[in-house]
CSV table of C-alpha atoms in Angstrom, one decimal:
chain,number,residue,atom,x,y,z
A,13,UNK,CA,140.5,93.1,134.4
A,14,UNK,CA,137.7,91.9,131.4
A,15,UNK,CA,136.9,94.2,128.6
A,16,UNK,CA,133.4,94.6,127.9
A,17,UNK,CA,132.2,93.5,124.3
A,18,UNK,CA,133.3,95.7,121.8
A,19,UNK,CA,135.1,97.9,124.0
A,20,UNK,CA,135.2,101.8,122.6
A,21,UNK,CA,131.4,102.0,121.9
A,22,UNK,CA,129.7,104.8,122.3
A,23,UNK,CA,126.1,103.6,122.7
A,24,UNK,CA,124.5,101.2,124.2
A,25,UNK,CA,123.5,97.9,122.1
A,26,UNK,CA,122.4,95.7,125.2
A,27,UNK,CA,118.2,94.1,124.5
A,28,UNK,CA,118.0,92.4,126.8
A,29,UNK,CA,115.1,94.6,128.7
A,30,UNK,CA,114.3,97.0,125.8
A,31,UNK,CA,113.3,95.0,123.4
A,32,UNK,CA,111.2,92.2,124.7
A,33,UNK,CA,109.3,94.8,127.0
A,34,UNK,CA,108.5,96.3,123.2
A,35,UNK,CA,108.1,93.4,121.1
A,36,UNK,CA,105.4,92.0,124.5
A,37,UNK,CA,103.9,95.3,125.2
A,38,UNK,CA,102.7,95.4,121.0
A,39,UNK,CA,101.0,92.0,120.7
A,40,UNK,CA,99.7,92.3,123.9
A,41,UNK,CA,98.4,96.1,122.1
A,42,UNK,CA,97.3,93.6,118.9
A,43,UNK,CA,95.8,91.1,120.7
A,44,UNK,CA,93.4,93.8,122.4
A,45,UNK,CA,92.8,95.6,119.4
A,46,UNK,CA,91.8,92.1,117.2
A,47,UNK,CA,89.9,90.9,119.9
A,48,UNK,CA,87.6,95.0,120.3
A,49,UNK,CA,87.7,94.8,115.9
A,50,UNK,CA,88.4,92.2,114.0
A,51,UNK,CA,85.7,89.8,113.0
A,52,UNK,CA,86.3,87.3,110.0
A,53,UNK,CA,84.5,87.9,106.9
A,54,UNK,CA,80.8,86.6,105.3
A,55,UNK,CA,82.9,84.1,103.6
A,56,UNK,CA,85.1,82.7,106.5
A,57,UNK,CA,82.2,83.0,108.9
A,58,UNK,CA,80.7,79.5,110.8
A,59,UNK,CA,77.3,81.5,109.0
A,60,UNK,CA,78.8,81.1,105.2
A,61,UNK,CA,75.5,78.1,104.5
A,62,UNK,CA,73.4,81.3,104.6
A,63,UNK,CA,75.4,83.7,103.1
A,64,UNK,CA,75.9,81.1,100.4
A,65,UNK,CA,72.0,81.4,100.1
A,66,UNK,CA,71.6,84.9,100.1
A,67,UNK,CA,74.2,85.2,96.7
A,68,UNK,CA,72.4,82.0,94.8
A,69,UNK,CA,75.6,80.1,95.1
A,70,UNK,CA,75.7,76.4,95.2
A,71,UNK,CA,78.9,75.3,95.9
A,72,UNK,CA,82.0,76.2,98.9
A,73,UNK,CA,84.0,76.0,95.8
A,74,UNK,CA,82.6,79.6,95.2
A,75,UNK,CA,84.6,80.9,98.3
A,76,UNK,CA,86.7,83.9,97.2
A,77,UNK,CA,89.4,82.0,99.3
A,78,UNK,CA,89.8,79.8,97.1
A,79,UNK,CA,90.3,82.1,93.9
A,80,UNK,CA,92.8,84.7,96.0
A,81,UNK,CA,95.0,81.4,98.7
A,82,UNK,CA,97.1,80.7,95.8
A,83,UNK,CA,98.2,83.9,95.0
A,84,UNK,CA,98.3,84.9,98.8
A,85,UNK,CA,101.1,81.7,98.8
A,86,UNK,CA,103.4,83.4,96.4
A,87,UNK,CA,103.4,86.6,98.0
A,88,UNK,CA,103.2,85.1,101.1
A,89,UNK,CA,106.8,84.1,100.2
A,90,UNK,CA,107.8,86.4,98.4
A,91,UNK,CA,107.6,88.8,101.8
A,92,UNK,CA,110.0,86.1,104.2
A,93,UNK,CA,112.1,83.9,101.8
A,94,UNK,CA,112.3,86.2,99.0
A,95,UNK,CA,113.2,89.9,100.5
A,96,UNK,CA,114.6,87.7,103.6
A,97,UNK,CA,117.0,86.1,101.8
A,98,UNK,CA,118.0,88.8,98.5
A,99,UNK,CA,119.6,91.3,101.8
A,100,UNK,CA,121.8,88.1,103.2
A,101,UNK,CA,124.3,88.7,100.9
A,102,UNK,CA,126.2,90.9,103.3
A,103,UNK,CA,129.0,88.9,104.9
A,104,UNK,CA,128.1,88.4,108.4
A,105,UNK,CA,124.7,90.5,108.5
A,106,UNK,CA,122.7,87.0,107.2
A,107,UNK,CA,121.1,86.6,111.1
A,108,UNK,CA,119.8,90.4,110.9
A,109,UNK,CA,118.9,90.2,107.3
A,110,UNK,CA,115.9,87.0,106.5
A,111,UNK,CA,115.8,86.9,111.5
A,112,UNK,CA,114.5,91.0,111.3
A,113,UNK,CA,113.0,90.9,107.9
A,114,UNK,CA,111.2,87.9,109.7
A,115,UNK,CA,110.8,90.2,113.0
A,116,UNK,CA,109.5,94.0,111.1
A,117,UNK,CA,106.8,91.5,108.7
A,118,UNK,CA,105.3,89.6,111.7
A,119,UNK,CA,104.8,92.6,113.3
A,120,UNK,CA,103.4,95.0,110.5
A,121,UNK,CA,101.0,92.3,108.7
A,122,UNK,CA,99.4,93.3,112.0
A,123,UNK,CA,98.8,96.4,112.3
A,124,UNK,CA,98.3,96.3,108.9
A,125,UNK,CA,95.3,94.4,109.2
A,126,UNK,CA,94.3,96.8,111.3
A,127,UNK,CA,95.0,99.8,110.1
A,128,UNK,CA,94.1,98.6,105.6
A,129,UNK,CA,90.5,97.4,108.1
A,130,UNK,CA,89.8,100.1,109.4
A,131,UNK,CA,89.6,102.1,105.7
A,132,UNK,CA,88.8,99.7,103.6
A,133,UNK,CA,86.3,96.8,106.0
A,134,UNK,CA,85.0,98.3,108.7
A,135,UNK,CA,81.6,97.7,108.8
A,136,UNK,CA,79.3,98.0,112.2
A,137,UNK,CA,82.3,98.7,114.1
A,138,UNK,CA,84.2,95.6,113.2
A,139,UNK,CA,86.4,94.8,110.8
A,140,UNK,CA,86.2,92.0,108.8
A,141,UNK,CA,88.5,89.7,107.3
A,142,UNK,CA,89.2,87.4,105.0
A,143,UNK,CA,92.1,86.5,102.1
A,144,UNK,CA,92.2,89.4,100.2
A,145,UNK,CA,92.8,91.3,103.3
A,146,UNK,CA,96.1,89.0,103.9
A,147,UNK,CA,97.1,89.4,100.7
A,148,UNK,CA,97.0,93.7,101.0
A,149,UNK,CA,98.7,93.3,104.8
A,150,UNK,CA,101.7,92.0,102.8
A,151,UNK,CA,101.4,94.1,100.2
A,152,UNK,CA,101.7,96.5,103.2
A,153,UNK,CA,104.6,94.9,105.0
A,154,UNK,CA,106.0,94.9,101.5
A,155,UNK,CA,106.9,98.3,101.6
A,156,UNK,CA,108.6,97.9,105.1
A,157,UNK,CA,110.6,95.8,103.6
A,158,UNK,CA,112.3,97.5,101.1
A,159,UNK,CA,112.4,100.5,102.8
A,160,UNK,CA,114.8,98.1,105.1
A,161,UNK,CA,116.6,97.5,103.0
A,162,UNK,CA,118.4,101.3,103.2
A,163,UNK,CA,118.9,100.7,106.1
A,164,UNK,CA,119.7,97.1,106.5
A,165,UNK,CA,122.9,96.9,109.3
A,166,UNK,CA,122.3,100.3,110.7
A,167,UNK,CA,119.7,100.4,113.1
A,168,UNK,CA,118.6,98.1,116.0
A,169,UNK,CA,115.6,95.7,116.2
A,170,UNK,CA,113.5,98.4,118.3
A,171,UNK,CA,113.8,101.1,115.2
A,172,UNK,CA,112.7,98.8,112.8
A,173,UNK,CA,109.6,98.1,115.1
A,174,UNK,CA,109.0,101.3,115.7
A,175,UNK,CA,109.7,102.3,111.8
A,176,UNK,CA,107.4,99.3,110.9
A,177,UNK,CA,104.9,100.8,113.1
A,178,UNK,CA,104.8,104.5,111.1
A,179,UNK,CA,105.0,103.3,107.6
A,180,UNK,CA,102.6,100.8,108.0
A,181,UNK,CA,100.1,104.0,109.2
A,182,UNK,CA,101.3,106.1,106.5
A,183,UNK,CA,101.4,102.8,103.5
A,184,UNK,CA,97.5,103.1,105.1
A,185,UNK,CA,96.5,106.7,104.5
A,186,UNK,CA,98.4,106.8,100.9
A,187,UNK,CA,97.0,104.1,100.2
A,188,UNK,CA,93.2,105.4,101.2
A,189,UNK,CA,94.1,108.3,98.7
A,190,UNK,CA,95.2,107.1,95.8
A,191,UNK,CA,92.8,104.5,95.9
A,192,UNK,CA,89.8,105.4,97.3
A,193,UNK,CA,89.9,109.5,96.8
A,194,UNK,CA,91.7,109.2,93.4
A,195,UNK,CA,90.7,106.5,92.4
A,196,UNK,CA,94.0,105.2,90.5
A,197,UNK,CA,94.0,101.9,89.2
A,198,UNK,CA,97.7,99.7,90.6
A,199,UNK,CA,97.3,96.1,91.3
A,200,UNK,CA,101.2,96.1,91.5
A,201,UNK,CA,101.8,98.2,93.9
A,202,UNK,CA,104.2,100.7,91.5
A,203,UNK,CA,103.2,103.6,93.5
A,204,UNK,CA,101.5,102.7,96.8
A,205,UNK,CA,104.3,99.9,97.7
A,206,UNK,CA,107.1,100.3,95.3
A,207,UNK,CA,107.7,104.5,95.4
A,208,UNK,CA,106.6,105.0,98.4
A,209,UNK,CA,108.6,102.9,100.4
A,210,UNK,CA,111.9,102.9,98.5
A,211,UNK,CA,111.9,106.9,98.8
A,212,UNK,CA,110.8,106.2,102.1
A,213,UNK,CA,113.4,103.7,102.9
A,214,UNK,CA,116.2,106.6,101.8
A,215,UNK,CA,114.4,109.4,103.1
A,216,UNK,CA,114.6,108.3,106.8
A,217,UNK,CA,118.6,106.3,105.3
A,218,UNK,CA,119.3,109.8,104.8
A,219,UNK,CA,118.4,112.0,108.1
A,220,UNK,CA,120.7,108.9,109.9
A,221,UNK,CA,123.3,109.6,108.2
A,222,UNK,CA,126.9,108.5,109.4
A,223,UNK,CA,130.0,109.9,108.4
A,224,UNK,CA,131.9,107.4,109.8
A,225,UNK,CA,130.6,104.4,108.4
A,226,UNK,CA,133.2,103.9,106.0
A,227,UNK,CA,134.6,102.2,109.1
A,228,UNK,CA,132.3,99.5,108.9
A,229,UNK,CA,133.5,99.4,105.0
A,230,UNK,CA,135.1,95.6,105.0
A,231,UNK,CA,131.6,94.2,106.8
A,232,UNK,CA,129.9,96.0,103.9
A,233,UNK,CA,130.6,93.3,101.4
A,234,UNK,CA,129.5,89.8,100.3
A,235,UNK,CA,131.4,86.2,100.4
A,236,UNK,CA,130.6,83.4,98.1
A,237,UNK,CA,128.1,81.3,100.2
A,238,UNK,CA,126.5,85.0,100.8
A,239,UNK,CA,125.4,86.0,97.5
A,240,UNK,CA,124.3,82.2,96.4
A,241,UNK,CA,122.0,82.7,99.7
A,242,UNK,CA,120.8,85.6,98.2
A,243,UNK,CA,120.1,84.8,94.6
A,244,UNK,CA,117.8,82.7,96.4
A,245,UNK,CA,115.8,85.6,97.2
A,246,UNK,CA,116.0,86.6,93.9
A,247,UNK,CA,115.0,83.3,91.6
A,248,UNK,CA,112.4,83.7,94.3
A,249,UNK,CA,111.0,87.2,94.1
A,250,UNK,CA,111.8,86.7,90.2
A,251,UNK,CA,109.4,82.6,90.2
A,252,UNK,CA,106.3,84.3,92.1
A,253,UNK,CA,106.3,88.7,90.5
A,254,UNK,CA,103.3,87.2,88.4
A,255,UNK,CA,101.4,86.5,91.2
A,256,UNK,CA,102.7,89.6,93.2
A,257,UNK,CA,101.3,91.9,90.7
A,258,UNK,CA,98.2,90.0,89.3
A,259,UNK,CA,97.6,88.6,93.2
A,260,UNK,CA,94.6,91.1,94.6
A,261,UNK,CA,93.1,91.7,90.6
A,262,UNK,CA,89.7,91.1,89.7
A,263,UNK,CA,89.0,87.6,88.1
A,264,UNK,CA,88.9,86.5,85.4
A,265,UNK,CA,90.7,88.8,82.3
A,266,UNK,CA,92.5,91.1,84.1
A,267,UNK,CA,94.3,88.5,86.8
A,268,UNK,CA,94.7,87.1,83.7
A,269,UNK,CA,96.1,90.5,81.7
A,270,UNK,CA,98.5,91.0,84.8
A,271,UNK,CA,100.5,87.9,85.2
A,272,UNK,CA,101.0,87.5,81.2
A,273,UNK,CA,103.1,91.3,81.8
A,274,UNK,CA,104.4,90.8,84.6
A,275,UNK,CA,106.0,87.8,82.9
A,276,UNK,CA,107.0,89.0,79.6
A,277,UNK,CA,108.1,92.4,81.5
A,278,UNK,CA,110.1,90.5,84.2
A,279,UNK,CA,112.1,88.1,81.4
A,280,UNK,CA,112.9,91.0,79.2
A,281,UNK,CA,114.7,92.7,81.9
A,282,UNK,CA,117.0,89.4,83.1
A,283,UNK,CA,119.0,90.0,79.5
A,284,UNK,CA,119.2,93.6,79.1
A,285,UNK,CA,120.2,93.4,82.5
A,286,UNK,CA,123.1,90.6,81.8
A,287,UNK,CA,124.3,92.7,78.7
A,288,UNK,CA,124.7,96.5,80.8
A,289,UNK,CA,126.3,94.8,83.5
A,290,UNK,CA,129.3,93.3,81.1
A,291,UNK,CA,129.4,96.5,79.1
A,292,UNK,CA,129.8,98.5,82.1
A,293,UNK,CA,132.6,96.2,83.6
A,294,UNK,CA,136.4,97.0,82.6
A,295,UNK,CA,136.8,93.0,81.7
A,296,UNK,CA,133.2,92.2,80.8
A,297,UNK,CA,132.3,90.2,83.8
A,298,UNK,CA,128.7,90.0,84.9
A,299,UNK,CA,129.0,92.0,88.7
A,300,UNK,CA,126.1,89.6,91.2
A,301,UNK,CA,125.2,92.5,92.5
A,302,UNK,CA,123.3,93.4,89.0
A,303,UNK,CA,121.6,90.2,88.5
A,304,UNK,CA,120.7,89.6,92.1
A,305,UNK,CA,118.5,93.1,91.9
A,306,UNK,CA,118.0,95.0,88.2
A,307,UNK,CA,116.4,91.6,87.3
A,308,UNK,CA,113.7,92.1,89.2
A,309,UNK,CA,112.7,95.7,88.6
A,310,UNK,CA,111.0,94.7,85.6
A,311,UNK,CA,108.3,93.6,87.9
A,312,UNK,CA,108.4,96.4,89.7
A,313,UNK,CA,107.7,98.7,86.9
A,314,UNK,CA,104.6,97.1,85.2
A,315,UNK,CA,103.0,96.9,88.8
A,316,UNK,CA,100.5,100.4,88.1
A,317,UNK,CA,100.0,98.1,84.1
A,318,UNK,CA,100.2,94.6,84.9
A,319,UNK,CA,96.2,95.3,83.9
A,320,UNK,CA,95.8,96.9,81.5
A,321,UNK,CA,96.2,96.5,77.7
A,322,UNK,CA,99.8,96.8,78.4
A,323,UNK,CA,99.8,94.6,75.6
A,324,UNK,CA,102.9,91.9,75.8
A,325,UNK,CA,104.7,93.3,73.6
A,326,UNK,CA,105.0,97.0,75.7
A,327,UNK,CA,105.4,94.8,78.5
A,328,UNK,CA,109.1,93.5,76.9
A,329,UNK,CA,110.1,97.4,76.7
A,330,UNK,CA,109.2,98.4,79.4
A,331,UNK,CA,111.3,95.1,81.6
A,332,UNK,CA,114.1,96.1,78.8
A,333,UNK,CA,114.5,99.8,79.9
A,334,UNK,CA,113.6,98.8,83.6
A,335,UNK,CA,117.2,96.6,82.8
A,336,UNK,CA,119.0,99.7,81.7
A,337,UNK,CA,117.9,102.2,83.9
A,338,UNK,CA,118.8,100.0,87.0
A,339,UNK,CA,122.2,98.4,85.8
A,340,UNK,CA,123.4,102.1,85.5
A,341,UNK,CA,121.6,103.3,88.8
A,342,UNK,CA,123.9,100.2,90.6
A,343,UNK,CA,127.1,101.6,88.8
A,344,UNK,CA,127.0,105.0,88.9
A,345,UNK,CA,123.8,106.1,90.8
A,346,UNK,CA,124.6,104.4,94.2
A,347,UNK,CA,128.0,106.1,94.8
A,348,UNK,CA,127.0,109.4,93.7
A,349,UNK,CA,123.8,109.5,95.6
A,350,UNK,CA,125.8,108.8,99.0
A,351,UNK,CA,129.1,110.7,98.1
A,352,UNK,CA,126.7,114.2,97.6
A,353,UNK,CA,123.4,113.5,98.9
A,354,UNK,CA,124.9,111.3,102.0
A,355,UNK,CA,122.4,108.8,101.4
A,356,UNK,CA,123.8,105.2,102.3
A,357,UNK,CA,121.5,102.9,100.6
A,358,UNK,CA,123.0,99.3,101.7
A,359,UNK,CA,120.8,97.2,99.3
A,360,UNK,CA,120.0,99.9,96.5
A,361,UNK,CA,116.7,100.7,96.7
A,362,UNK,CA,117.3,103.5,94.4
A,363,UNK,CA,117.7,101.0,91.7
A,364,UNK,CA,115.3,98.6,91.9
A,365,UNK,CA,112.2,99.9,93.8
A,366,UNK,CA,112.4,103.7,93.4
A,367,UNK,CA,113.4,104.7,89.8
A,368,UNK,CA,111.3,101.2,88.3
A,369,UNK,CA,108.4,102.7,90.8
A,370,UNK,CA,108.0,106.0,88.8
A,371,UNK,CA,108.3,104.1,85.6
A,372,UNK,CA,105.6,102.0,86.5
A,373,UNK,CA,103.7,104.7,87.7
A,374,UNK,CA,104.7,106.9,84.5
A,375,UNK,CA,103.6,103.6,82.2
A,376,UNK,CA,100.6,103.5,84.4
A,377,UNK,CA,99.5,107.3,83.7
A,378,UNK,CA,100.5,106.9,79.6
A,379,UNK,CA,98.7,103.6,79.6
A,380,UNK,CA,95.0,104.6,81.3
A,381,UNK,CA,95.1,108.1,79.5
A,382,UNK,CA,95.4,105.7,75.6
A,383,UNK,CA,92.8,103.8,76.8
A,384,UNK,CA,89.9,102.9,73.7
A,385,UNK,CA,86.6,100.7,73.6
A,386,UNK,CA,88.6,99.6,70.3
A,387,UNK,CA,90.9,98.3,72.5
A,388,UNK,CA,88.6,97.4,75.4
A,389,UNK,CA,85.4,97.2,73.7
A,390,UNK,CA,82.8,99.2,76.1
A,391,UNK,CA,81.9,97.3,79.0
A,392,UNK,CA,85.6,96.4,79.5
A,393,UNK,CA,87.2,99.6,79.7
A,394,UNK,CA,84.3,100.5,82.6
A,395,UNK,CA,85.3,97.7,84.1
A,396,UNK,CA,89.4,97.5,83.8
A,397,UNK,CA,89.1,101.3,85.6
A,398,UNK,CA,85.8,101.3,87.5
A,399,UNK,CA,84.0,104.3,85.8
A,400,UNK,CA,80.4,103.4,87.4
A,401,UNK,CA,79.2,105.2,90.1
A,402,UNK,CA,80.5,108.5,91.2
A,403,UNK,CA,82.5,107.8,88.1
A,404,UNK,CA,80.8,106.7,85.5
A,405,UNK,CA,81.3,110.2,83.9
A,406,UNK,CA,85.7,109.7,83.9
A,407,UNK,CA,87.1,109.6,80.9
A,408,UNK,CA,90.3,107.6,80.3
A,409,UNK,CA,92.3,110.5,79.7
A,410,UNK,CA,90.9,112.3,82.8
A,411,UNK,CA,92.4,108.4,84.9
A,412,UNK,CA,96.0,109.0,82.7
A,413,UNK,CA,95.8,112.7,84.8
A,414,UNK,CA,94.7,111.3,88.2
A,415,UNK,CA,97.7,108.0,87.7
A,416,UNK,CA,100.3,110.7,87.6
A,417,UNK,CA,98.3,112.5,90.7
A,418,UNK,CA,98.9,109.5,92.1
A,419,UNK,CA,102.8,109.2,91.8
A,420,UNK,CA,103.4,113.0,93.9
A,421,UNK,CA,101.1,112.4,96.6
A,422,UNK,CA,103.0,108.7,96.9
A,423,UNK,CA,106.2,110.8,96.7
A,424,UNK,CA,104.9,113.5,99.1
A,425,UNK,CA,103.9,110.9,101.7
A,426,UNK,CA,107.5,109.3,101.5
A,427,UNK,CA,109.0,112.1,101.7
A,428,UNK,CA,107.2,113.5,104.6
A,429,UNK,CA,106.4,110.3,105.9
A,430,UNK,CA,110.5,109.7,105.9
A,431,UNK,CA,111.9,112.5,107.4
A,432,UNK,CA,109.7,112.8,110.7
A,433,UNK,CA,110.2,109.1,111.4
A,434,UNK,CA,114.0,109.4,110.5
A,435,UNK,CA,113.3,112.1,112.9
A,436,UNK,CA,112.3,109.5,115.5
A,437,UNK,CA,114.6,106.5,115.1
A,438,UNK,CA,117.5,109.0,115.7
A,439,UNK,CA,116.9,110.0,118.9
A,440,UNK,CA,119.7,108.2,121.1
A,441,UNK,CA,117.0,105.7,122.5
A,442,UNK,CA,117.5,103.1,120.7
A,443,UNK,CA,120.8,100.6,121.3
A,444,UNK,CA,121.7,100.9,117.2
A,445,UNK,CA,125.0,100.2,116.7
A,446,UNK,CA,128.2,102.4,116.3
A,447,UNK,CA,129.6,103.4,113.2
A,448,UNK,CA,132.1,100.2,113.6
A,449,UNK,CA,130.1,97.8,114.6
A,450,UNK,CA,127.3,98.0,111.7
A,451,UNK,CA,126.4,95.3,109.7
A,452,UNK,CA,127.8,92.9,112.6
A,453,UNK,CA,125.9,89.9,113.6
A,454,UNK,CA,127.1,89.7,117.0
A,455,UNK,CA,125.7,93.2,117.9
A,456,UNK,CA,121.9,91.0,118.4
A,457,UNK,CA,123.0,87.6,117.8
A,458,UNK,CA,124.3,84.8,119.3
A,459,UNK,CA,126.7,83.6,116.9
A,460,UNK,CA,127.5,79.9,117.0
A,461,UNK,CA,130.9,78.7,117.2
A,462,UNK,CA,132.1,77.2,114.0
A,463,UNK,CA,134.9,77.3,111.2
A,464,UNK,CA,133.5,80.6,110.2
A,465,UNK,CA,133.9,82.0,114.1
A,466,UNK,CA,137.6,84.2,113.3
A,467,UNK,CA,134.5,85.3,111.0
A,468,UNK,CA,132.0,86.9,112.9
A,469,UNK,CA,134.1,87.0,116.7
A,470,UNK,CA,137.0,89.5,116.0
A,471,UNK,CA,135.7,91.7,117.5
A,472,UNK,CA,134.6,90.2,120.0
A,473,UNK,CA,137.2,89.7,123.0
A,474,UNK,CA,134.8,87.5,124.7
A,475,UNK,CA,134.8,84.6,122.2
A,476,UNK,CA,137.7,83.5,120.7
A,477,UNK,CA,138.7,82.3,117.4
A,478,UNK,CA,139.1,78.8,116.2
A,479,UNK,CA,141.5,77.7,115.9
């Protein structure tokens, strides 16, 4: 009698009807909602010629598309290639890492366009979208990709889609509170993207704690080629991070400054990461986990203050500190969180996104509070913090207080939202794998018969290993 696949599994991971049903129903819902609500913005609409005359513009080159699209390309590559490849370090979960990242991001950008549109670009009953909406949708999905890192290899594709649905919704609410109600500045998303996304993901993985995950311990490591793929993801993210932090900044000095500050912080972060990676290893050898991840922490931590007058040497200091904090976190905090707090953080997002995100929020608050007319100029200060309209009387010190409040709001939203979503994902209806079958591609993917089939199919009696 033929044994069923993965005999002994207590959970049903059969996806043939569940996954297609969820994907098709949700995509039909997106089509209907887009049909009802979404329209082109004036700069993308066929009435652009009339809009040009209204705005007294003389050339198509002044369309926002030509300013924003290069940054959009860079951010888009970061979300789909950078994050996807960065998570390919697991020896038997390459398909799941890049494939499920692709899935949740593709669904997430559609839902983000709607959610963010209802909050930020809703006019006369319609959501008007242009290239900046696409960038913001990618930013929103970036927070989901971060949270995905905490539960990588331990969830089903349906669970990931459900998490994306809720997280995008909560992200849009948190973003609205911070940017519109508190009027904080967070160009690169240290608070809205990284702090919220990381602590949301950590809360979810804590709720989904698997007491017998040790049974899959042998599959949680990497092999030589999987680390190389992950390092490609690191390089894409590292190179394009200046675009990420400056993508939606005001044209001119703010965008220019954001790119420079990020560039400097990232460069410094590499040096301290390498130094501490070697220092903290008994034989002084470098750990690829640190190089793949901690080298990016400088980009995270300079996000909030990127377009402020942080100065190049200030950005170097931020990167210097974050390289140390992130590397130390991978060595000491990750094991502590798992053993004492039951936080099974697959990718170590606490070290790459959570702590650097908090540092970024704090740096942003201090930099805002310390702003003066001598440094910015009177017009520059007003423009940098948008001290206009109802905020015309706000001072830099008050702005610093609101920036600090933004950190706490993001944390509150992350913990509360993560606990709620974690409880929903814990329901035994989503088709997640048993503890002993986590971090295994062939639970949800057809894995080709190749030279590595003995690795991928060692638990599948229906697929013989290669001789």
